[in-house]
mmCIF file of C-alpha atoms in Angstrom:
data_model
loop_
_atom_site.group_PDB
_atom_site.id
_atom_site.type_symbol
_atom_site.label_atom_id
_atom_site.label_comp_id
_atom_site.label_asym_id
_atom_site.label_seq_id
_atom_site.Cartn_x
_atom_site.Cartn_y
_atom_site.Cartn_z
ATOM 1 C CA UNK A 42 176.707 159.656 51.688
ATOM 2 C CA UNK A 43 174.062 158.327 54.489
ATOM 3 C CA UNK A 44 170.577 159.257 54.286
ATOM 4 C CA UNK A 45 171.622 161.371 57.780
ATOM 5 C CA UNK A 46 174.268 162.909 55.779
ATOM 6 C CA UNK A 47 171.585 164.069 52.981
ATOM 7 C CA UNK A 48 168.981 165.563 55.707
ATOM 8 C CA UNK A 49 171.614 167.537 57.400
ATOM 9 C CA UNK A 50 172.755 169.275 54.317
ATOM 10 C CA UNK A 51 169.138 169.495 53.152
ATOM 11 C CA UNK A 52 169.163 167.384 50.567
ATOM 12 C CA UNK A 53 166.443 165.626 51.856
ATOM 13 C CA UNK A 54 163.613 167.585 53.994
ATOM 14 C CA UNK A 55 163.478 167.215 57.600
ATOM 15 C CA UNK A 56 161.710 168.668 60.560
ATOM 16 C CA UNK A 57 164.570 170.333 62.297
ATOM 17 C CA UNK A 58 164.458 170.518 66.123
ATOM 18 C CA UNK A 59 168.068 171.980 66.343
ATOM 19 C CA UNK A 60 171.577 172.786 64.808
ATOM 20 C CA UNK A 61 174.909 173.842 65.067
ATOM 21 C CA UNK A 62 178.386 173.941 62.700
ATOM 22 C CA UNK A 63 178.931 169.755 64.009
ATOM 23 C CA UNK A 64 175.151 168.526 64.693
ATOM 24 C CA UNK A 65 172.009 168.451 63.689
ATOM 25 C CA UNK A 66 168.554 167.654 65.509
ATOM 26 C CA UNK A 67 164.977 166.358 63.760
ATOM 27 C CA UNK A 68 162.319 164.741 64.195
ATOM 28 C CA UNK A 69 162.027 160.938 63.329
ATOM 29 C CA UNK A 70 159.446 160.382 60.682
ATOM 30 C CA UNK A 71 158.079 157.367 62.352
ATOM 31 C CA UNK A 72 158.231 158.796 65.613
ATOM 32 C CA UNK A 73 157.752 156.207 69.039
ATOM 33 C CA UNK A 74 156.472 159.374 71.084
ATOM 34 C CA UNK A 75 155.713 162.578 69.559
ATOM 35 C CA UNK A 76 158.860 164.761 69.596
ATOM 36 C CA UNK A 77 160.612 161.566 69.315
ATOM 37 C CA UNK A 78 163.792 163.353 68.373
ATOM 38 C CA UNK A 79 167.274 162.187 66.223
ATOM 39 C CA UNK A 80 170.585 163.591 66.880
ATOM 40 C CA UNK A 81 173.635 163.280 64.547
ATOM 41 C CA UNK A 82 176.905 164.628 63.962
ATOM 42 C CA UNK A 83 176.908 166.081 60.441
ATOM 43 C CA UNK A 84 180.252 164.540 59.869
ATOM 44 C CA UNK A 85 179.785 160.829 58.820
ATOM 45 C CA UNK A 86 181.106 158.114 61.353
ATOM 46 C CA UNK A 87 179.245 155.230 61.441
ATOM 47 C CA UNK A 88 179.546 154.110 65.132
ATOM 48 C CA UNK A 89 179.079 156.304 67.988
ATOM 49 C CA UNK A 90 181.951 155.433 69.939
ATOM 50 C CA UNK A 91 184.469 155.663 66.970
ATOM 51 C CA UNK A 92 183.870 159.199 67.815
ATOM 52 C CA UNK A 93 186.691 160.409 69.519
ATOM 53 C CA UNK A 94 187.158 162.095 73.460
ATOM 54 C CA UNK A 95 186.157 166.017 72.307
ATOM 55 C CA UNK A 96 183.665 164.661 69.582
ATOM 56 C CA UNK A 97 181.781 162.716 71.649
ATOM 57 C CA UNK A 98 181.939 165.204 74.278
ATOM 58 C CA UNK A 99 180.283 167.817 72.491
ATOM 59 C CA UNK A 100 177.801 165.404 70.724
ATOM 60 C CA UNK A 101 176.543 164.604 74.359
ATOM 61 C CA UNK A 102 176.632 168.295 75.266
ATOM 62 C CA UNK A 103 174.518 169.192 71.746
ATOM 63 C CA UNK A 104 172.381 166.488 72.410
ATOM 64 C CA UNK A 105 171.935 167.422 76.614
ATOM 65 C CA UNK A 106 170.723 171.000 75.034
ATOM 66 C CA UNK A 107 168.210 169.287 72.627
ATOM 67 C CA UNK A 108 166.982 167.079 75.611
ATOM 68 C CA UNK A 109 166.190 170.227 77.583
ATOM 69 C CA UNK A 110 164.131 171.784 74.312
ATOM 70 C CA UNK A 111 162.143 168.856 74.510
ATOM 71 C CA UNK A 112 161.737 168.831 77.848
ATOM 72 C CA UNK A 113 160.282 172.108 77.577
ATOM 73 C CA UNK A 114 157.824 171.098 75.080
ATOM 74 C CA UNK A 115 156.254 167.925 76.300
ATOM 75 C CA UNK A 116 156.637 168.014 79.900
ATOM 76 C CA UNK A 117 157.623 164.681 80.728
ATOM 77 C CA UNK A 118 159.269 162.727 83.854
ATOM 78 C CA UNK A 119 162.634 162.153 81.576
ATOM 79 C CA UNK A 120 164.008 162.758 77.950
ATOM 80 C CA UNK A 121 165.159 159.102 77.163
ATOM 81 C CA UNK A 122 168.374 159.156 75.263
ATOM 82 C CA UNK A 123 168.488 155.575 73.400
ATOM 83 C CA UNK A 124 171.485 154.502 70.852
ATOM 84 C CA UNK A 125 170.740 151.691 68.568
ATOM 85 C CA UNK A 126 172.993 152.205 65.285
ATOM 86 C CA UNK A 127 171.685 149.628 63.197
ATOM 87 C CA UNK A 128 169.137 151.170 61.068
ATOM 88 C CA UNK A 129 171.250 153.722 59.617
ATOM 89 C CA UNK A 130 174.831 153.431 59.216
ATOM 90 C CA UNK A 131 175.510 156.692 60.783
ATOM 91 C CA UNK A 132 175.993 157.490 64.316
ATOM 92 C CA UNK A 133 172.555 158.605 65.985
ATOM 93 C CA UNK A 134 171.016 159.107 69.285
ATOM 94 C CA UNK A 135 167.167 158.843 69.654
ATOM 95 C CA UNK A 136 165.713 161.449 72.291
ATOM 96 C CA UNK A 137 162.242 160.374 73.759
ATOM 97 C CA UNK A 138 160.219 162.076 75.976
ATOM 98 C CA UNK A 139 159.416 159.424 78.740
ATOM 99 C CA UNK A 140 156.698 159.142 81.677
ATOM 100 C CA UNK A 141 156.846 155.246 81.902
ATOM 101 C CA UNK A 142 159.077 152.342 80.064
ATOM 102 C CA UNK A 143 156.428 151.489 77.664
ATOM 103 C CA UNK A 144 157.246 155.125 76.211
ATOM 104 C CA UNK A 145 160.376 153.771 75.274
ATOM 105 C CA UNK A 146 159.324 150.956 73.470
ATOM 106 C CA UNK A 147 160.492 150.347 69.628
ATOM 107 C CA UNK A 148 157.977 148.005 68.905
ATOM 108 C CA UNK A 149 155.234 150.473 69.026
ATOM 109 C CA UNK A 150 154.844 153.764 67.167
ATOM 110 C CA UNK A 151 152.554 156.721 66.922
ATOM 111 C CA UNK A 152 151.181 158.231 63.958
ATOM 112 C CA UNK A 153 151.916 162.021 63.391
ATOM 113 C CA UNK A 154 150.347 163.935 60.580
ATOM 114 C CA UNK A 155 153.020 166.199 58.749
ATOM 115 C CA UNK A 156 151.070 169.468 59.918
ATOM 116 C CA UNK A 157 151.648 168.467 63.551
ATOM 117 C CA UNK A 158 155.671 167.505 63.227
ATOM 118 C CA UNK A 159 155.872 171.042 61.817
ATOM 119 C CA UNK A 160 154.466 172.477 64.854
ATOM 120 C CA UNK A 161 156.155 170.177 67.098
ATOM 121 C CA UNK A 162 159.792 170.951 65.677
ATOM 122 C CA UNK A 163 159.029 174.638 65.185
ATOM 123 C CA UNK A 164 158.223 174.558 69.591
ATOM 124 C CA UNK A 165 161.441 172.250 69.963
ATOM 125 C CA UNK A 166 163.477 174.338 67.754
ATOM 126 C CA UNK A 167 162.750 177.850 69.437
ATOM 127 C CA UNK A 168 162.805 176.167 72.914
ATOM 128 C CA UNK A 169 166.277 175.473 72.072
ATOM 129 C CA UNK A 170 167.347 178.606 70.930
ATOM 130 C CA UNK A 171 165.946 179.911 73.552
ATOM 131 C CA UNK A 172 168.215 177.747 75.954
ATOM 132 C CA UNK A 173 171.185 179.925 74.774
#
């Protein structure tokens, strides 16, 4: 079982953005951007395009909703969507809200104290229910 896995059955705490019976949305513990956001399927497949056609689909679609939540929260010019894959052998996309490049940029991170992620994935979280 993946360390993803383990969050999205709460094995392991997380600061949940969003979910549904397939997905799962939180906040990325050593965040590039605040509300630097993961998204996963909760079903284990290690490379995103092993997915297949309807999977995919509706990752994208789940993901497209989160995007919007964040969007919402940090007004920004973009939500970045970036997949990497190699950190965690579990399929992922990272959601970033963007003004410029440099927000994008893995080399660099931002330190978030554990009272603020709370608040941040509360606001992401209830923007996206509030997408429904």
């Amino acid at each position: 079982m993946t360390i993803f896995s383990k969050i999205a059955a709460g094995e392991i705490p997380s600061y949940k953005c969003a979910e549904n019976e397939q997905f799962y949305a939180f906040l990325d513990i050593d965040p590039v951007t605040k509300g630097h956001t993961l998204v996963i399927p909760r079903k284990e497949i290690d490379y995103i395009f092993d997915m297949d056609d309807e999977e995919l689909a509706a990752f994208e679609i789940f993901a497209k909703k989160v995007a919007r939540a964040i969007k919402t929260v940090f007004p920004c010019k973009k939500v970045a969507q970036v997949v990497l894959g190699l950190e965690v052998n579990h399929a992922h996309i990272h959601l970033l809200p963007m003004n410029s490049e440099a927000d994008v940029d893995f080399k660099h991170h931002v330190q978030v104290e554990a009272e603020e992620q709370k608040e941040i994935a509360a606001k992401i979280f209830k923007a996206f229910q509030e997408l429904d």
